[in-house]
Amino acid sequence: MKIGILGAGGMADALGTQWIRAGHEVMVSGRDPVRARSRAESMNAQAGVPGARAGSWAEAAGFGEVAMVGVRAEGLADVLGATGTALRGKPLIDVTNAGPDRHDPARPLARLIADLTGGHVVKAFNLCHVDVWRMRPPVFAGRPLAVPLCGDDATALGLVRELVRDLGCTPLDGGGLDRAAQLEATAAFVIGLWFGGADAQAILPPLAGSGAHLPS
């Protein structure tokens, strides 16, 4: 699969390198073309195969079957505006967070990205620190990390599920794109707890202790 990544920061590095290892091709982009080229070279060195290259925002947006938005929330409009129409109708992974102090429940980032691009947005990978995505694989106490996905398009969801499994993680159906606002709010809440030194995972019981459920 060819994956265009908008952004050349930590999330681009962590996720992109893992996907290169899984046999995918990646194009990264950033505000600084020199830094983007350096990031691509670093990803290739880490992965041990030449699966990454650098390009402009528009080139990365048009590069492959899937694109990923991995830029700061405050820069979204400018970056997405620079892609022109390249993201229209394309599966688009949104990994962004506004941060615990800047989260606005009235302005979900996933919906903003969908409105600005016309892409088929899937919210994913926004609940964990970048170092988690560098793990090979992310497994805790013998349990693979689960990654909730929120989106409306079946094809886009199918592709993102594949990319989740390539990390050694388990994709979870989180509902439609309207539910991405709840996923963003969850990130803002638990990241705030982590920043405060609390074990956010301890606020929820395991499935066996969470009450009666319908058979899966």
PDB file of N, CA and C in Angstrom, residues 13-79:
ATOM      1  N   ASP A  13       7.123   9.521  11.922  1.00  0.00           N
ATOM      2  CA  ASP A  13       8.287   8.653  12.069  1.00  0.00           C
ATOM      3  C   ASP A  13       7.892   7.286  12.621  1.00  0.00           C
ATOM      4  N   ALA A  14       7.132   7.275  13.715  1.00  0.00           N
ATOM      5  CA  ALA A  14       6.804   6.015  14.389  1.00  0.00           C
ATOM      6  C   ALA A  14       5.899   5.136  13.539  1.00  0.00           C
ATOM      7  N   LEU A  15       4.768   5.682  13.106  1.00  0.00           N
ATOM      8  CA  LEU A  15       3.832   4.881  12.324  1.00  0.00           C
ATOM      9  C   LEU A  15       4.394   4.571  10.941  1.00  0.00           C
ATOM     10  N   GLY A  16       4.973   5.578  10.293  1.00  0.00           N
ATOM     11  CA  GLY A  16       5.502   5.363   8.950  1.00  0.00           C
ATOM     12  C   GLY A  16       6.588   4.309   8.912  1.00  0.00           C
ATOM     13  N   THR A  17       7.484   4.319   9.892  1.00  0.00           N
ATOM     14  CA  THR A  17       8.558   3.327   9.920  1.00  0.00           C
ATOM     15  C   THR A  17       8.001   1.919  10.103  1.00  0.00           C
ATOM     16  N   GLN A  18       7.005   1.782  10.962  1.00  0.00           N
ATOM     17  CA  GLN A  18       6.392   0.464  11.150  1.00  0.00           C
ATOM     18  C   GLN A  18       5.736  -0.024   9.864  1.00  0.00           C
ATOM     19  N   TRP A  19       5.083   0.887   9.154  1.00  0.00           N
ATOM     20  CA  TRP A  19       4.410   0.483   7.912  1.00  0.00           C
ATOM     21  C   TRP A  19       5.421   0.141   6.821  1.00  0.00           C
ATOM     22  N   ILE A  20       6.549   0.822   6.799  1.00  0.00           N
ATOM     23  CA  ILE A  20       7.603   0.447   5.848  1.00  0.00           C
ATOM     24  C   ILE A  20       8.080  -0.967   6.141  1.00  0.00           C
ATOM     25  N   ARG A  21       8.292  -1.277   7.406  1.00  0.00           N
ATOM     26  CA  ARG A  21       8.713  -2.627   7.789  1.00  0.00           C
ATOM     27  C   ARG A  21       7.698  -3.674   7.328  1.00  0.00           C
ATOM     28  N   ALA A  22       6.415  -3.271   7.295  1.00  0.00           N
ATOM     29  CA  ALA A  22       5.356  -4.197   6.886  1.00  0.00           C
ATOM     30  C   ALA A  22       5.233  -4.305   5.371  1.00  0.00           C
ATOM     31  N   GLY A  23       6.065  -3.557   4.625  1.00  0.00           N
ATOM     32  CA  GLY A  23       6.074  -3.673   3.171  1.00  0.00           C
ATOM     33  C   GLY A  23       5.373  -2.569   2.424  1.00  0.00           C
ATOM     34  N   HIS A  24       4.925  -1.522   3.124  1.00  0.00           N
ATOM     35  CA  HIS A  24       4.250  -0.403   2.472  1.00  0.00           C
ATOM     36  C   HIS A  24       5.257   0.664   2.040  1.00  0.00           C
ATOM     37  N   GLU A  25       4.836   1.537   1.138  1.00  0.00           N
ATOM     38  CA  GLU A  25       5.640   2.683   0.712  1.00  0.00           C
ATOM     39  C   GLU A  25       5.048   3.950   1.310  1.00  0.00           C
ATOM     40  N   VAL A  26       5.914   4.868   1.717  1.00  0.00           N
ATOM     41  CA  VAL A  26       5.490   6.060   2.436  1.00  0.00           C
ATOM     42  C   VAL A  26       6.112   7.304   1.809  1.00  0.00           C
ATOM     43  N   MET A  27       5.329   8.385   1.736  1.00  0.00           N
ATOM     44  CA  MET A  27       5.870   9.694   1.400  1.00  0.00           C
ATOM     45  C   MET A  27       5.522  10.648   2.534  1.00  0.00           C
ATOM     46  N   VAL A  28       6.545  11.291   3.108  1.00  0.00           N
ATOM     47  CA  VAL A  28       6.333  12.250   4.192  1.00  0.00           C
ATOM     48  C   VAL A  28       6.471  13.670   3.652  1.00  0.00           C
ATOM     49  N   SER A  29       5.804  14.598   4.320  1.00  0.00           N
ATOM     50  CA  SER A  29       5.859  15.999   3.910  1.00  0.00           C
ATOM     51  C   SER A  29       5.874  16.873   5.153  1.00  0.00           C
ATOM     52  N   GLY A  30       6.414  18.070   5.020  1.00  0.00           N
ATOM     53  CA  GLY A  30       6.467  18.993   6.148  1.00  0.00           C
ATOM     54  C   GLY A  30       6.687  20.410   5.680  1.00  0.00           C
ATOM     55  N   ARG A  31       6.644  21.331   6.629  1.00  0.00           N
ATOM     56  CA  ARG A  31       6.857  22.740   6.287  1.00  0.00           C
ATOM     57  C   ARG A  31       8.290  22.981   5.808  1.00  0.00           C
ATOM     58  N   ASP A  32       9.217  22.198   6.327  1.00  0.00           N
ATOM     59  CA  ASP A  32      10.632  22.327   5.965  1.00  0.00           C
ATOM     60  C   ASP A  32      11.020  21.141   5.087  1.00  0.00           C
ATOM     61  N   PRO A  33      11.216  21.348   3.783  1.00  0.00           N
ATOM     62  CA  PRO A  33      11.544  20.227   2.895  1.00  0.00           C
ATOM     63  C   PRO A  33      12.828  19.502   3.288  1.00  0.00           C
ATOM     64  N   VAL A  34      13.798  20.224   3.832  1.00  0.00           N
ATOM     65  CA  VAL A  34      15.056  19.597   4.250  1.00  0.00           C
ATOM     66  C   VAL A  34      14.789  18.640   5.408  1.00  0.00           C
ATOM     67  N   ARG A  35      13.979  19.072   6.354  1.00  0.00           N
ATOM     68  CA  ARG A  35      13.646  18.207   7.484  1.00  0.00           C
ATOM     69  C   ARG A  35      12.844  16.997   7.013  1.00  0.00           C
ATOM     70  N   ALA A  36      11.952  17.199   6.065  1.00  0.00           N
ATOM     71  CA  ALA A  36      11.162  16.072   5.554  1.00  0.00           C
ATOM     72  C   ALA A  36      12.061  15.035   4.885  1.00  0.00           C
ATOM     73  N   ARG A  37      13.031  15.488   4.104  1.00  0.00           N
ATOM     74  CA  ARG A  37      13.963  14.554   3.471  1.00  0.00           C
ATOM     75  C   ARG A  37      14.787  13.810   4.519  1.00  0.00           C
ATOM     76  N   SER A  38      15.218  14.546   5.552  1.00  0.00           N
ATOM     77  CA  SER A  38      15.978  13.921   6.632  1.00  0.00           C
ATOM     78  C   SER A  38      15.140  12.880   7.355  1.00  0.00           C
ATOM     79  N   ARG A  39      13.853  13.197   7.556  1.00  0.00           N
ATOM     80  CA  ARG A  39      12.961  12.244   8.221  1.00  0.00           C
ATOM     81  C   ARG A  39      12.806  10.985   7.386  1.00  0.00           C
ATOM     82  N   ALA A  40      12.630  11.134   6.085  1.00  0.00           N
ATOM     83  CA  ALA A  40      12.487   9.965   5.216  1.00  0.00           C
ATOM     84  C   ALA A  40      13.743   9.099   5.261  1.00  0.00           C
ATOM     85  N   GLU A  41      14.909   9.724   5.238  1.00  0.00           N
ATOM     86  CA  GLU A  41      16.172   8.974   5.302  1.00  0.00           C
ATOM     87  C   GLU A  41      16.289   8.231   6.624  1.00  0.00           C
ATOM     88  N   SER A  42      15.894   8.889   7.707  1.00  0.00           N
ATOM     89  CA  SER A  42      15.940   8.247   9.025  1.00  0.00           C
ATOM     90  C   SER A  42      14.993   7.059   9.102  1.00  0.00           C
ATOM     91  N   MET A  43      13.794   7.205   8.533  1.00  0.00           N
ATOM     92  CA  MET A  43      12.822   6.109   8.535  1.00  0.00           C
ATOM     93  C   MET A  43      13.365   4.910   7.754  1.00  0.00           C
ATOM     94  N   ASN A  44      13.994   5.175   6.631  1.00  0.00           N
ATOM     95  CA  ASN A  44      14.575   4.084   5.834  1.00  0.00           C
ATOM     96  C   ASN A  44      15.683   3.371   6.612  1.00  0.00           C
ATOM     97  N   ALA A  45      16.483   4.150   7.327  1.00  0.00           N
ATOM     98  CA  ALA A  45      17.568   3.549   8.098  1.00  0.00           C
ATOM     99  C   ALA A  45      17.017   2.680   9.224  1.00  0.00           C
ATOM    100  N   GLN A  46      15.969   3.169   9.892  1.00  0.00           N
ATOM    101  CA  GLN A  46      15.376   2.403  10.979  1.00  0.00           C
ATOM    102  C   GLN A  46      14.714   1.123  10.466  1.00  0.00           C
ATOM    103  N   ALA A  47      14.017   1.250   9.335  1.00  0.00           N
ATOM    104  CA  ALA A  47      13.288   0.106   8.792  1.00  0.00           C
ATOM    105  C   ALA A  47      14.205  -0.897   8.115  1.00  0.00           C
ATOM    106  N   GLY A  48      15.355  -0.438   7.645  1.00  0.00           N
ATOM    107  CA  GLY A  48      16.287  -1.324   6.950  1.00  0.00           C
ATOM    108  C   GLY A  48      15.955  -1.549   5.500  1.00  0.00           C
ATOM    109  N   VAL A  49      14.964  -0.822   4.994  1.00  0.00           N
ATOM    110  CA  VAL A  49      14.586  -0.904   3.579  1.00  0.00           C
ATOM    111  C   VAL A  49      14.225   0.497   3.106  1.00  0.00           C
ATOM    112  N   PRO A  50      14.432   0.801   1.807  1.00  0.00           N
ATOM    113  CA  PRO A  50      14.182   2.150   1.306  1.00  0.00           C
ATOM    114  C   PRO A  50      12.715   2.366   0.929  1.00  0.00           C
ATOM    115  N   GLY A  51      11.838   2.416   1.935  1.00  0.00           N
ATOM    116  CA  GLY A  51      10.409   2.539   1.647  1.00  0.00           C
ATOM    117  C   GLY A  51       9.846   3.925   1.782  1.00  0.00           C
ATOM    118  N   ALA A  52      10.665   4.914   2.196  1.00  0.00           N
ATOM    119  CA  ALA A  52      10.172   6.273   2.426  1.00  0.00           C
ATOM    120  C   ALA A  52      10.840   7.254   1.482  1.00  0.00           C
ATOM    121  N   ARG A  53      10.096   8.259   1.103  1.00  0.00           N
ATOM    122  CA  ARG A  53      10.622   9.389   0.350  1.00  0.00           C
ATOM    123  C   ARG A  53       9.913  10.646   0.857  1.00  0.00           C
ATOM    124  N   ALA A  54      10.379  11.802   0.447  1.00  0.00           N
ATOM    125  CA  ALA A  54       9.789  13.069   0.872  1.00  0.00           C
ATOM    126  C   ALA A  54       9.164  13.779  -0.310  1.00  0.00           C
ATOM    127  N   GLY A  55       8.164  14.608  -0.023  1.00  0.00           N
ATOM    128  CA  GLY A  55       7.513  15.401  -1.058  1.00  0.00           C
ATOM    129  C   GLY A  55       6.810  16.592  -0.443  1.00  0.00           C
ATOM    130  N   SER A  56       6.167  17.374  -1.279  1.00  0.00           N
ATOM    131  CA  SER A  56       5.398  18.525  -0.804  1.00  0.00           C
ATOM    132  C   SER A  56       4.094  18.048  -0.179  1.00  0.00           C
ATOM    133  N   TRP A  57       3.367  18.976   0.450  1.00  0.00           N
ATOM    134  CA  TRP A  57       2.054  18.616   0.993  1.00  0.00           C
ATOM    135  C   TRP A  57       1.183  17.994  -0.096  1.00  0.00           C
ATOM    136  N   ALA A  58       1.104  18.645  -1.245  1.00  0.00           N
ATOM    137  CA  ALA A  58       0.237  18.163  -2.321  1.00  0.00           C
ATOM    138  C   ALA A  58       0.722  16.824  -2.872  1.00  0.00           C
ATOM    139  N   GLU A  59       2.033  16.657  -2.986  1.00  0.00           N
ATOM    140  CA  GLU A  59       2.571  15.392  -3.504  1.00  0.00           C
ATOM    141  C   GLU A  59       2.275  14.243  -2.551  1.00  0.00           C
ATOM    142  N   ALA A  60       2.445  14.472  -1.256  1.00  0.00           N
ATOM    143  CA  ALA A  60       2.151  13.419  -0.282  1.00  0.00           C
ATOM    144  C   ALA A  60       0.662  13.099  -0.263  1.00  0.00           C
ATOM    145  N   ALA A  61      -0.177  14.120  -0.378  1.00  0.00           N
ATOM    146  CA  ALA A  61      -1.622  13.895  -0.375  1.00  0.00           C
ATOM    147  C   ALA A  61      -2.058  13.045  -1.554  1.00  0.00           C
ATOM    148  N   GLY A  62      -1.413  13.243  -2.694  1.00  0.00           N
ATOM    149  CA  GLY A  62      -1.801  12.495  -3.885  1.00  0.00           C
ATOM    150  C   GLY A  62      -1.031  11.216  -4.093  1.00  0.00           C
ATOM    151  N   PHE A  63      -0.133  10.873  -3.181  1.00  0.00           N
ATOM    152  CA  PHE A  63       0.825   9.790  -3.396  1.00  0.00           C
ATOM    153  C   PHE A  63       0.199   8.407  -3.487  1.00  0.00           C
ATOM    154  N   GLY A  64      -0.694   8.081  -2.589  1.00  0.00           N
ATOM    155  CA  GLY A  64      -1.112   6.685  -2.528  1.00  0.00           C
ATOM    156  C   GLY A  64      -2.582   6.460  -2.301  1.00  0.00           C
ATOM    157  N   GLU A  65      -2.881   5.220  -1.927  1.00  0.00           N
ATOM    158  CA  GLU A  65      -4.271   4.844  -1.676  1.00  0.00           C
ATOM    159  C   GLU A  65      -4.817   5.462  -0.397  1.00  0.00           C
ATOM    160  N   VAL A  66      -3.936   5.753   0.552  1.00  0.00           N
ATOM    161  CA  VAL A  66      -4.318   6.268   1.863  1.00  0.00           C
ATOM    162  C   VAL A  66      -3.417   7.447   2.202  1.00  0.00           C
ATOM    163  N   ALA A  67      -3.965   8.427   2.904  1.00  0.00           N
ATOM    164  CA  ALA A  67      -3.159   9.519   3.436  1.00  0.00           C
ATOM    165  C   ALA A  67      -3.389   9.606   4.943  1.00  0.00           C
ATOM    166  N   MET A  68      -2.402  10.142   5.644  1.00  0.00           N
ATOM    167  CA  MET A  68      -2.507  10.321   7.089  1.00  0.00           C
ATOM    168  C   MET A  68      -2.243  11.772   7.440  1.00  0.00           C
ATOM    169  N   VAL A  69      -3.078  12.334   8.300  1.00  0.00           N
ATOM    170  CA  VAL A  69      -2.882  13.697   8.786  1.00  0.00           C
ATOM    171  C   VAL A  69      -2.210  13.623  10.146  1.00  0.00           C
ATOM    172  N   GLY A  70      -0.956  14.101  10.214  1.00  0.00           N
ATOM    173  CA  GLY A  70      -0.196  14.052  11.447  1.00  0.00           C
ATOM    174  C   GLY A  70       0.483  15.369  11.743  1.00  0.00           C
ATOM    175  N   VAL A  71      -0.285  16.472  11.646  1.00  0.00           N
ATOM    176  CA  VAL A  71       0.252  17.805  11.925  1.00  0.00           C
ATOM    177  C   VAL A  71      -0.471  18.383  13.141  1.00  0.00           C
ATOM    178  N   ARG A  72       0.081  19.453  13.689  1.00  0.00           N
ATOM    179  CA  ARG A  72      -0.538  20.095  14.844  1.00  0.00           C
ATOM    180  C   ARG A  72      -1.919  20.630  14.482  1.00  0.00           C
ATOM    181  N   ALA A  73      -2.824  20.581  15.445  1.00  0.00           N
ATOM    182  CA  ALA A  73      -4.206  20.985  15.187  1.00  0.00           C
ATOM    183  C   ALA A  73      -4.293  22.423  14.690  1.00  0.00           C
ATOM    184  N   GLU A  74      -3.457  23.319  15.248  1.00  0.00           N
ATOM    185  CA  GLU A  74      -3.542  24.723  14.857  1.00  0.00           C
ATOM    186  C   GLU A  74      -3.081  24.969  13.424  1.00  0.00           C
ATOM    187  N   GLY A  75      -2.385  24.003  12.825  1.00  0.00           N
ATOM    188  CA  GLY A  75      -1.919  24.165  11.453  1.00  0.00           C
ATOM    189  C   GLY A  75      -2.746  23.436  10.418  1.00  0.00           C
ATOM    190  N   LEU A  76      -3.837  22.807  10.844  1.00  0.00           N
ATOM    191  CA  LEU A  76      -4.607  21.964   9.927  1.00  0.00           C
ATOM    192  C   LEU A  76      -5.102  22.705   8.698  1.00  0.00           C
ATOM    193  N   ALA A  77      -5.733  23.841   8.899  1.00  0.00           N
ATOM    194  CA  ALA A  77      -6.347  24.538   7.770  1.00  0.00           C
ATOM    195  C   ALA A  77      -5.312  24.907   6.712  1.00  0.00           C
ATOM    196  N   ASP A  78      -4.166  25.417   7.136  1.00  0.00           N
ATOM    197  CA  ASP A  78      -3.137  25.812   6.173  1.00  0.00           C
ATOM    198  C   ASP A  78      -2.590  24.602   5.420  1.00  0.00           C
ATOM    199  N   VAL A  79      -2.295  23.525   6.164  1.00  0.00           N
ATOM    200  CA  VAL A  79      -1.716  22.341   5.529  1.00  0.00           C
ATOM    201  C   VAL A  79      -2.711  21.713   4.561  1.00  0.00           C
TER     202      VAL A  79
END
